[in-house]
Short mmCIF file of C-alpha atoms in Angstrom, two decimals:
data_model
loop_
_atom_site.label_atom_id
_atom_site.label_comp_id
_atom_site.label_asym_id
_atom_site.label_seq_id
_atom_site.Cartn_x
_atom_site.Cartn_y
_atom_site.Cartn_z
CA ALA A 1 25.60 2.39 27.47
CA GLN A 2 22.35 2.65 26.01
CA THR A 3 21.53 -0.06 23.22
CA ILE A 4 19.19 -0.11 21.14
CA HIS A 5 17.54 -3.40 19.14
CA GLN A 6 15.17 -4.07 16.84
CA TRP A 7 13.35 -6.68 15.66
CA PRO A 8 12.80 -8.92 12.83
CA VAL A 9 16.21 -7.34 11.13
CA ALA A 10 13.81 -8.28 7.74
CA GLU A 11 10.52 -9.35 7.28
CA ILE A 12 8.88 -10.48 3.56
CA LYS A 13 4.85 -10.73 3.97
CA ALA A 14 2.08 -11.18 2.00
CA VAL A 15 -0.58 -7.98 1.44
CA GLY A 16 -3.45 -8.53 3.87
CA SER A 17 -0.83 -10.38 6.46
CA PRO A 18 -0.30 -9.08 10.35
CA LEU A 19 2.43 -8.12 11.33
CA SER A 20 4.28 -7.03 14.48
CA LEU A 21 7.62 -5.13 14.88
CA GLY A 22 9.44 -4.48 18.24
CA CYS A 23 12.07 -2.18 19.55
CA THR A 24 13.71 -2.54 22.85
CA ILE A 25 16.07 -0.01 24.47
CA LYS A 26 18.31 -1.13 27.29
CA GLY A 27 20.02 0.95 29.72
CA LYS A 28 17.83 3.97 29.83
CA SER A 29 15.05 4.37 31.39
CA SER A 30 11.62 6.15 31.10
CA PRO A 31 13.10 7.08 27.32
CA ASN A 32 11.18 8.64 24.37
CA LEU A 33 10.51 6.39 21.92
CA TYR A 34 9.35 6.88 17.66
CA TRP A 35 8.74 5.16 15.33
CA TYR A 36 9.83 5.96 11.87
CA TRP A 37 9.39 4.80 8.47
CA GLN A 38 11.22 5.77 5.05
CA ALA A 39 9.62 3.99 1.73
CA THR A 40 12.15 3.08 -0.91
CA GLY A 41 13.44 6.40 -2.46
CA GLY A 42 11.46 8.18 0.10
CA THR A 43 11.71 10.56 3.08
CA LEU A 44 12.55 9.06 6.39
CA GLN A 45 9.06 10.60 7.89
CA GLN A 46 7.87 10.26 12.04
CA LEU A 47 5.21 7.36 12.41
CA PHE A 48 4.53 7.42 16.05
CA TYR A 49 6.02 8.68 19.66
CA SER A 50 5.51 7.96 23.42
CA ILE A 51 6.64 9.29 25.95
CA THR A 52 5.44 7.01 28.80
CA VAL A 53 3.85 3.42 29.25
CA GLY A 54 0.77 3.10 27.52
CA GLN A 55 0.82 6.65 25.91
CA VAL A 56 1.30 6.78 21.86
CA GLU A 57 0.82 9.60 19.55
CA SER A 58 -0.08 9.68 16.02
CA VAL A 59 2.07 11.66 13.79
CA VAL A 60 1.54 10.07 10.32
CA GLN A 61 -1.73 7.98 9.77
CA LEU A 62 -0.36 4.72 7.64
CA ASN A 63 -2.77 2.16 8.89
CA LEU A 64 -0.85 1.06 11.32
CA SER A 65 -0.78 1.34 15.35
CA ALA A 66 2.22 1.53 17.62
CA SER A 67 1.89 0.21 21.68
CA ARG A 68 4.26 0.67 24.58
CA PRO A 69 3.22 -1.98 26.68
CA LYS A 70 6.78 -1.68 29.30
CA ASP A 71 8.70 1.19 29.59
CA ASP A 72 11.31 -0.13 27.41
CA GLN A 73 9.47 -1.68 24.86
CA PHE A 74 7.98 -0.45 21.55
CA ILE A 75 5.49 -2.39 19.11
CA LEU A 76 4.87 -1.40 15.76
CA SER A 77 1.99 -3.61 14.41
CA THR A 78 -0.99 -3.79 11.86
CA GLU A 79 -3.86 -6.24 11.21
CA LYS A 80 -3.59 -5.97 7.51
CA LEU A 81 -0.99 -5.12 5.78
CA LEU A 82 -0.75 -3.34 2.49
CA LEU A 83 1.37 -2.96 -0.39
CA SER A 84 2.51 0.87 0.61
CA HIS A 85 3.62 -0.65 3.94
CA SER A 86 6.88 -2.10 2.56
CA GLY A 87 10.29 0.12 3.22
CA PHE A 88 12.45 0.54 6.06
CA TYR A 89 11.41 1.14 9.52
CA LEU A 90 13.13 2.62 12.25
CA CYS A 91 12.88 3.06 16.25
CA ALA A 92 14.43 5.71 17.97
CA TRP A 93 14.91 7.12 21.50
CA SER A 94 15.53 10.62 23.24
CA SER A 95 15.96 11.49 26.76
CA GLY A 96 13.24 14.37 26.14
CA GLY A 97 14.02 17.66 26.44
CA ILE A 98 13.70 20.06 23.91
CA ASN A 99 17.18 19.84 22.46
CA ALA A 100 18.00 16.17 23.06
CA GLU A 101 18.66 14.36 20.07
CA GLN A 102 17.51 11.24 18.68
CA PHE A 103 19.34 7.79 18.79
CA PHE A 104 18.47 5.30 16.36
CA GLY A 105 18.24 1.42 15.71
CA PRO A 106 19.67 -0.68 12.97
CA GLY A 107 16.08 -0.64 11.40
CA THR A 108 13.81 -3.39 10.37
CA ARG A 109 13.57 -3.84 6.18
CA LEU A 110 10.03 -4.81 5.06
CA THR A 111 8.99 -6.23 1.97
CA VAL A 112 5.10 -6.53 0.97
CA LEU A 113 4.53 -8.51 -1.94
CA GLY B 1 4.73 23.46 6.96
CA ASP B 2 8.12 22.29 8.10
CA SER B 3 10.58 20.61 5.87
CA VAL B 4 13.77 20.14 4.69
CA THR B 5 15.04 20.02 1.11
CA GLN B 6 18.95 18.79 0.76
CA THR B 7 21.09 18.30 -2.82
CA GLU B 8 20.12 15.45 -4.43
CA GLY B 9 22.59 12.13 -4.59
CA PRO B 10 24.08 10.64 -5.73
CA VAL B 11 27.28 12.88 -5.14
CA THR B 12 30.32 11.50 -6.06
CA VAL B 13 33.88 13.30 -5.53
CA SER B 14 37.39 12.34 -5.31
CA GLU B 15 39.47 11.28 -2.27
CA SER B 16 40.70 14.90 -1.22
CA GLU B 17 38.40 17.22 -2.92
CA SER B 18 36.23 19.13 -0.87
CA LEU B 19 32.73 18.91 -0.31
CA ILE B 20 29.39 20.13 0.05
CA ILE B 21 26.03 19.13 0.59
CA ASN B 22 23.17 21.66 0.80
CA CYS B 23 20.45 22.01 2.83
CA THR B 24 17.50 24.67 3.24
CA TYR B 25 14.59 24.40 5.77
CA SER B 26 11.54 25.88 6.24
CA ALA B 27 9.83 26.11 9.99
CA THR B 28 7.09 27.64 9.82
CA SER B 29 5.84 26.03 13.08
CA ILE B 30 8.40 25.39 15.22
CA ALA B 31 9.72 29.06 16.72
CA TYR B 32 13.70 28.01 17.86
CA PRO B 33 14.16 24.57 15.72
CA ASN B 34 17.35 22.71 16.06
CA LEU B 35 19.30 21.75 13.05
CA PHE B 36 20.95 18.27 12.46
CA TRP B 37 22.74 15.77 10.19
CA TYR B 38 22.57 12.37 10.49
CA VAL B 39 24.39 9.97 8.48
CA ARG B 40 23.99 6.28 7.79
CA TYR B 41 27.54 4.27 7.03
CA PRO B 42 27.00 1.25 4.88
CA GLY B 43 25.75 -1.63 6.78
CA GLU B 44 25.04 0.50 10.10
CA GLY B 45 22.68 2.32 11.76
CA LEU B 46 21.40 6.21 11.33
CA GLN B 47 23.79 8.20 14.01
CA LEU B 48 24.11 11.68 14.39
CA LEU B 49 26.89 13.67 12.78
CA LEU B 50 26.29 17.05 14.27
CA LYS B 51 24.08 19.17 15.40
CA VAL B 52 23.59 23.38 16.39
CA ILE B 53 20.34 24.54 18.06
CA THR B 54 21.71 28.07 18.17
CA ALA B 55 21.40 30.43 14.68
CA GLY B 56 24.51 32.06 13.70
CA GLN B 57 26.90 28.97 15.77
CA LYS B 58 28.73 26.13 13.82
CA GLY B 59 28.77 22.58 14.34
CA SER B 60 31.72 20.18 13.61
CA SER B 61 32.49 16.41 13.67
CA ARG B 62 34.91 13.95 11.79
CA GLY B 63 35.93 17.00 9.78
CA PHE B 64 32.32 18.38 8.67
CA GLU B 65 31.43 21.20 9.72
CA ALA B 66 27.52 22.86 9.09
CA THR B 67 26.55 26.67 10.00
CA TYR B 68 23.34 27.43 11.49
CA ASN B 69 22.37 30.71 8.75
CA LYS B 70 18.89 31.69 9.71
CA GLU B 71 18.66 34.39 7.54
CA THR B 72 19.09 32.21 4.36
CA THR B 73 17.04 29.29 6.23
CA SER B 74 20.34 27.14 5.37
CA PHE B 75 22.50 24.14 6.90
CA HIS B 76 24.96 23.67 4.43
CA LEU B 77 27.59 20.38 4.81
CA GLN B 78 31.26 20.78 4.21
CA LYS B 79 34.19 19.08 4.34
CA ALA B 80 37.31 20.34 3.32
CA SER B 81 38.96 17.22 2.23
CA VAL B 82 36.41 14.25 2.05
CA GLN B 83 37.82 10.13 2.43
CA GLU B 84 36.52 6.91 1.28
CA SER B 85 35.53 6.24 4.53
CA ASP B 86 33.46 9.20 4.17
CA SER B 87 30.91 7.24 1.98
CA ALA B 88 27.83 7.52 3.46
CA VAL B 89 24.17 9.03 2.94
CA TYR B 90 23.67 12.29 4.83
CA TYR B 91 20.78 13.40 6.13
CA CYS B 92 19.95 17.04 7.37
CA ALA B 93 16.91 17.57 9.73
CA LEU B 94 15.17 20.00 11.43
CA GLY B 95 12.94 19.48 14.79
CA PRO B 96 11.79 19.05 16.84
CA ASP B 97 7.91 20.33 16.93
CA SER B 98 5.01 20.09 19.54
CA ASN B 99 4.78 16.76 18.50
CA ASN B 100 8.13 16.10 19.03
CA ARG B 101 8.73 15.32 15.26
CA ILE B 102 11.87 15.96 13.63
CA PHE B 103 12.20 15.99 9.68
CA PHE B 104 14.08 14.54 7.81
CA GLY B 105 15.57 15.30 4.02
CA ASP B 106 15.52 12.96 1.38
CA GLY B 107 19.06 11.90 1.89
CA THR B 108 22.14 12.63 -0.15
CA GLN B 109 24.40 9.20 -1.13
CA LEU B 110 28.09 10.53 -1.04
CA VAL B 111 30.96 8.47 -3.05
CA VAL B 112 34.01 9.20 -2.85
CA LYS B 113 36.37 7.70 -5.32
CA PRO B 114 39.87 6.69 -4.18
#
């Protein structure tokens, strides 16, 4: 069975500080990977997706970046956090294909002060 | 653009009552969108409740049903008799577009009173 793990579970950071959020998928080779973000009271929106190692496509510009250093790992980061980065970050995977459903991780709650 | 609009929550119903959460969509860049209902139970991650990939078809899971209506661009979620354990946040979604993007509604919090 496939499992998806996100870290950290929650983070409180200062404006201007760096951030790194991680996501690991076990039990699935070559998954499509996604990062989503939901501001408090806002809509869940897709930020990035990756079909293969080393390749990441940006969907929404939020002064964030993503990388896929390994087949099973997806990293979301920024060098300088903004207040507007606060929210809930979800990682998801799918097996690819036009009708493939996406499976979500437990999420990371980020508070920027 | 591509978007989803759903019933604004919270929606409060009593146990054993019927439920409908409305969802309408706009799919301007996706010729044949898939439609989804996702659910987040308290303390748990987002999970797929049901999906329908063909217009005119109905999907069902855990007593919930939704029919893909292309004429009215709707995908309403219904249940004949809700239980307290159905309390959760429900998200209607459509996709994927050419960027593999899924578009979510704002979510509807359902509160089922005993």
